[in-house]
Tab-separated table of C-alpha atoms and ligand atoms in Angstrom:
chain	number	residue	atom	x	y	z
A	3	MET	CA	-26.292	163.053	-106.437
A	4	ASP	CA	-28.040	160.313	-108.426
A	5	LYS	CA	-30.991	158.392	-107.083
A	6	GLU	CA	-29.054	155.243	-106.137
A	7	THR	CA	-26.369	157.200	-104.280
A	8	LEU	CA	-28.990	159.200	-102.388
A	9	LEU	CA	-30.844	156.033	-101.370
A	10	HIS	CA	-27.618	154.443	-100.138
A	11	LYS	CA	-26.723	157.526	-98.100
A	12	VAL	CA	-30.174	157.638	-96.528
A	13	GLU	CA	-30.045	153.885	-95.809
A	14	ASP	CA	-26.683	154.275	-94.053
A	15	TYR	CA	-27.986	157.206	-92.016
A	16	VAL	CA	-31.164	155.346	-90.966
A	17	ARG	CA	-29.246	152.163	-90.091
A	18	ASP	CA	-26.931	154.206	-87.849
A	19	CYS	CA	-29.839	155.991	-86.146
A	20	MET	CA	-31.729	152.780	-85.458
A	21	GLU	CA	-28.886	150.579	-84.341
A	22	GLU	CA	-29.950	150.434	-80.722
A	23	THR	CA	-33.721	150.892	-80.819
A	24	GLU	CA	-35.916	148.154	-79.341
A	25	PRO	CA	-36.671	145.278	-81.761
A	26	GLY	CA	-40.222	146.510	-82.463
A	27	HIS	CA	-38.918	149.742	-83.974
A	28	ASP	CA	-35.542	148.728	-85.358
A	29	TYR	CA	-33.973	148.813	-88.809
A	30	LEU	CA	-35.705	145.546	-89.710
A	31	HIS	CA	-39.047	147.346	-89.158
A	32	ILE	CA	-37.853	150.037	-91.568
A	33	LEU	CA	-36.864	147.433	-94.163
A	34	ARG	CA	-40.286	145.713	-93.884
A	35	VAL	CA	-42.099	149.040	-94.217
A	36	ARG	CA	-39.985	149.960	-97.230
A	37	LYS	CA	-40.674	146.621	-98.921
A	38	MET	CA	-44.415	146.917	-98.282
A	39	ALA	CA	-44.520	150.580	-99.347
A	40	LEU	CA	-42.757	149.756	-102.637
A	41	ARG	CA	-45.253	146.941	-103.201
A	42	LEU	CA	-48.237	149.213	-102.471
A	43	GLY	CA	-46.646	151.870	-104.674
A	44	THR	CA	-46.968	149.606	-107.716
A	45	THR	CA	-50.765	149.805	-107.346
A	46	ALA	CA	-50.946	153.617	-107.279
A	47	ASP	CA	-49.901	156.600	-109.346
A	48	CYS	CA	-47.080	157.933	-107.192
A	49	ASP	CA	-43.500	159.170	-106.999
A	50	ILE	CA	-41.801	155.925	-105.996
A	51	LEU	CA	-38.535	157.605	-104.933
A	52	LEU	CA	-40.488	159.794	-102.509
A	53	VAL	CA	-42.276	156.676	-101.195
A	54	GLU	CA	-38.969	154.898	-100.582
A	55	LEU	CA	-37.355	157.872	-98.835
A	56	LEU	CA	-40.410	158.424	-96.616
A	57	ALA	CA	-40.456	154.744	-95.675
A	58	LEU	CA	-36.762	154.840	-94.746
A	59	LEU	CA	-37.108	158.029	-92.705
A	60	HIS	CA	-40.570	157.649	-91.151
A	61	ASP	CA	-39.486	156.715	-87.599
A	62	ILE	CA	-36.296	158.754	-87.208
A	63	GLU	CA	-38.003	161.526	-85.238
A	64	ASP	CA	-40.495	159.292	-83.392
A	65	PRO	CA	-40.587	160.711	-79.839
A	66	LYS	CA	-40.853	157.153	-78.471
A	67	LEU	CA	-37.353	156.495	-79.725
A	68	ASN	CA	-36.382	159.933	-78.493
A	69	LYS	CA	-32.882	160.160	-79.839
A	70	GLY	CA	-33.003	163.791	-80.936
A	71	TYR	CA	-32.187	163.116	-84.584
A	72	SER	CA	-33.138	165.749	-87.137
A	73	VAL	CA	-34.163	164.554	-90.589
A	74	ARG	CA	-33.855	168.136	-91.856
A	75	CYS	CA	-30.194	168.326	-90.783
A	76	ALA	CA	-29.464	164.970	-92.368
A	77	LEU	CA	-31.156	165.810	-95.664
A	78	GLU	CA	-29.511	169.223	-95.812
A	79	SER	CA	-26.148	167.501	-95.584
A	80	PHE	CA	-26.962	165.491	-98.742
A	81	ASP	CA	-26.730	167.029	-102.171
A	82	MET	CA	-30.342	166.416	-103.157
A	83	ASP	CA	-33.204	168.112	-104.946
A	84	ALA	CA	-34.613	170.812	-102.641
A	85	SER	CA	-38.226	170.236	-103.640
A	86	LEU	CA	-37.899	166.493	-102.927
A	87	ARG	CA	-36.412	167.337	-99.527
A	88	GLU	CA	-39.234	169.769	-98.714
A	89	SER	CA	-41.886	167.220	-99.744
A	90	ILE	CA	-40.335	164.687	-97.364
A	91	LEU	CA	-40.183	167.208	-94.530
A	92	GLN	CA	-43.793	168.278	-95.079
A	93	ILE	CA	-45.209	164.752	-95.093
A	94	LEU	CA	-43.134	163.089	-92.335
A	95	PRO	CA	-44.751	164.726	-89.263
A	96	TYR	CA	-48.149	163.299	-90.271
A	97	LEU	CA	-46.962	159.699	-90.339
A	98	SER	CA	-47.900	158.999	-86.743
A	99	PHE	CA	-50.993	157.088	-85.724
A	100	SER	CA	-51.072	158.600	-82.259
A	101	LYS	CA	-50.963	162.177	-83.565
A	102	TYR	CA	-52.807	161.825	-86.878
A	103	PRO	CA	-54.899	158.653	-87.027
A	104	VAL	CA	-56.775	160.013	-90.050
A	105	LEU	CA	-55.033	161.801	-92.908
A	106	PRO	CA	-56.946	164.364	-94.996
A	107	ASP	CA	-58.408	163.104	-98.305
A	108	ASP	CA	-56.077	165.340	-100.285
A	109	PHE	CA	-52.941	164.208	-98.390
A	110	PRO	CA	-50.163	163.152	-100.818
A	111	ILE	CA	-50.583	159.541	-101.942
A	112	GLU	CA	-46.928	158.820	-101.098
A	113	GLY	CA	-47.695	159.623	-97.435
A	114	LYS	CA	-50.812	157.451	-97.454
A	115	ILE	CA	-48.789	154.567	-98.873
A	116	VAL	CA	-46.146	154.742	-96.149
A	117	SER	CA	-48.803	155.196	-93.467
A	118	ASP	CA	-50.540	152.028	-94.721
A	119	ALA	CA	-47.256	150.106	-94.855
A	120	ASP	CA	-46.414	151.183	-91.286
A	121	ARG	CA	-49.872	150.133	-90.036
A	122	LEU	CA	-49.698	146.788	-91.830
A	123	ASP	CA	-46.485	146.130	-89.902
A	124	ALA	CA	-48.395	146.618	-86.629
A	125	ILE	CA	-50.885	143.781	-87.305
A	126	GLY	CA	-50.496	140.070	-88.088
A	127	ALA	CA	-47.786	137.915	-86.520
A	128	ILE	CA	-45.221	140.690	-86.796
A	129	GLY	CA	-47.660	143.064	-85.115
A	130	VAL	CA	-48.018	140.695	-82.146
A	131	ALA	CA	-44.255	140.313	-81.862
A	132	ARG	CA	-43.714	144.076	-82.073
A	133	ALA	CA	-46.308	144.885	-79.445
A	134	PHE	CA	-44.741	142.513	-76.912
A	135	SER	CA	-41.278	143.720	-77.798
A	136	TYR	CA	-42.308	147.326	-77.216
A	137	GLY	CA	-44.175	146.469	-74.006
A	138	GLY	CA	-41.169	144.466	-72.786
A	139	SER	CA	-38.817	147.329	-73.544
A	140	LYS	CA	-40.976	149.487	-71.225
A	141	ASN	CA	-41.119	146.748	-68.596
A	142	ARG	CA	-44.885	146.492	-68.970
A	143	ARG	CA	-46.941	143.516	-67.858
A	144	MET	CA	-48.347	141.354	-70.632
A	145	TYR	CA	-51.833	141.613	-69.092
A	146	GLY	CA	-53.661	142.580	-65.931
A	147	ARG	CA	-52.969	146.285	-65.668
A	148	ASP	CA	-54.241	149.363	-67.495
A	149	GLN	CA	-50.935	149.806	-69.277
A	150	SER	CA	-50.405	146.150	-70.117
A	151	THR	CA	-49.486	145.143	-73.659
A	152	ILE	CA	-52.687	143.185	-74.299
A	153	ASN	CA	-54.671	146.400	-73.660
A	154	HIS	CA	-52.871	147.961	-76.597
A	155	PHE	CA	-54.586	145.393	-78.826
A	156	ASP	CA	-57.983	146.622	-77.674
A	157	GLU	CA	-57.035	150.286	-77.758
A	158	LYS	CA	-55.382	150.325	-81.145
A	159	LEU	CA	-54.220	147.231	-83.004
A	160	LEU	CA	-57.618	145.546	-83.432
A	161	ARG	CA	-58.961	148.732	-85.087
A	162	LEU	CA	-56.040	149.496	-87.383
A	163	ASP	CA	-57.678	148.060	-90.513
A	164	LYS	CA	-60.194	150.922	-90.350
A	165	TYR	CA	-57.352	153.372	-90.854
A	166	LEU	CA	-55.942	152.178	-94.176
A	167	TYR	CA	-56.231	154.068	-97.469
A	168	LEU	CA	-55.376	151.838	-100.420
A	169	GLU	CA	-57.531	148.941	-101.595
A	170	GLU	CA	-54.419	146.755	-101.799
A	171	SER	CA	-53.624	147.541	-98.132
A	172	LYS	CA	-57.146	146.558	-97.066
A	173	ARG	CA	-56.775	143.295	-98.992
A	174	ILE	CA	-53.430	142.493	-97.331
A	175	ALA	CA	-54.831	143.466	-93.919
A	176	LYS	CA	-57.624	140.859	-94.025
A	177	SER	CA	-55.628	137.760	-93.100
A	178	ARG	CA	-53.408	139.738	-90.727
A	179	MET	CA	-56.468	141.010	-88.831
A	180	GLU	CA	-57.927	137.509	-88.667
A	181	PHE	CA	-54.662	136.289	-87.139
A	182	LEU	CA	-54.595	139.209	-84.691
A	183	ARG	CA	-58.188	138.548	-83.527
A	184	ALA	CA	-57.510	134.822	-83.182
A	185	PHE	CA	-54.366	135.533	-81.154
A	186	TYR	CA	-56.226	137.987	-78.923
A	187	ASP	CA	-59.130	135.583	-78.289
A	188	GLU	CA	-56.781	132.688	-77.551
A	189	PHE	CA	-54.682	134.854	-75.227
A	190	LEU	CA	-57.753	135.938	-73.226
A	191	SER	CA	-58.996	132.377	-73.099
A	192	GLU	CA	-55.643	131.107	-71.766
A	193	ILE	CA	-55.629	133.700	-68.958
A	194	GLY	CA	-59.228	132.747	-68.121
A	195	GLU	CA	-60.856	135.971	-69.214
A	196	ARG	CA	-62.955	134.453	-71.940
B	6	LIG	P1	-47.060	155.661	-84.451
B	6	LIG	O1	-45.569	155.914	-84.352
B	6	LIG	O2	-47.555	155.669	-85.870
B	6	LIG	O3	-47.872	156.494	-83.499
B	6	LIG	P2	-46.648	153.510	-82.848
B	6	LIG	O4	-45.181	153.809	-82.834
B	6	LIG	O5	-47.501	153.831	-81.655
B	6	LIG	O6	-47.286	154.185	-84.091
B	6	LIG	O7	-46.795	152.002	-83.127
B	6	LIG	C1	-45.732	151.290	-83.637
B	6	LIG	C2	-45.563	149.971	-82.954
B	6	LIG	O8	-45.325	150.153	-81.566
B	6	LIG	C3	-46.773	149.067	-83.086
B	6	LIG	O9	-46.393	147.818	-83.578
B	6	LIG	C4	-47.317	148.983	-81.708
B	6	LIG	O10	-47.806	147.716	-81.436
B	6	LIG	C5	-46.166	149.322	-80.817
B	6	LIG	N1	-46.687	150.047	-79.670
B	6	LIG	C6	-46.912	151.354	-79.526
B	6	LIG	N2	-47.436	151.644	-78.315
B	6	LIG	C7	-47.538	150.465	-77.665
B	6	LIG	C8	-48.003	150.052	-76.374
B	6	LIG	N3	-48.485	150.934	-75.504
B	6	LIG	N4	-47.950	148.736	-76.061
B	6	LIG	C9	-47.466	147.842	-76.950
B	6	LIG	N5	-47.035	148.152	-78.167
B	6	LIG	C10	-47.057	149.438	-78.538
B	7	LIG	NI1	-42.888	152.695	-88.063
């Protein structure tokens, strides 16, 4: 199977899997992560096909979405290079902030790129929208309880720029972090906590 055909097959598979996920983790998230990962990939020495496939597949087995999909089964049903498939399957489990906030120095650059792209999609205006979408999908309060969405900013989102690998990611993160901090401060001020 040539590269274009493989990418189309994987796209179709991912679109099907993510049809009904909440808007913070839907196919549009995958498309943003892919676009960002391809952009970051131009600044590094990497296998760009591997980057694109990892970006497309990175959330399929996320336990939060809990749909029971198996990337291995899907990839084994495609006529693709076995070593490319094994690289994808080796890297994918590490692309989770909750499980692996820090990747080893010698982790494949393609994995670092997709990890950065995923984290950049959790900050800035999109990051705010995604957090409230996710919180809403779990029926969480916006504020005022331990598990409220605004707590997630403190626990994770406001620190995410410390967990990026590429220089280009850190550069892109700057304005997104400024926006996130400004949003957080304004939010606390409007609820009378600051
Ligand atoms: P990972 O899959 O890498 O562990 P997450 O899935 O936790 O990363 O984060 C992805 C998105 O889900 C982020 O945009 C984040 O804001 C949102 N999210 C995850 N957990 C929460 C939460 N408890 N409250 C609000 N948003 C959350
Ligand atoms: Ni993601």
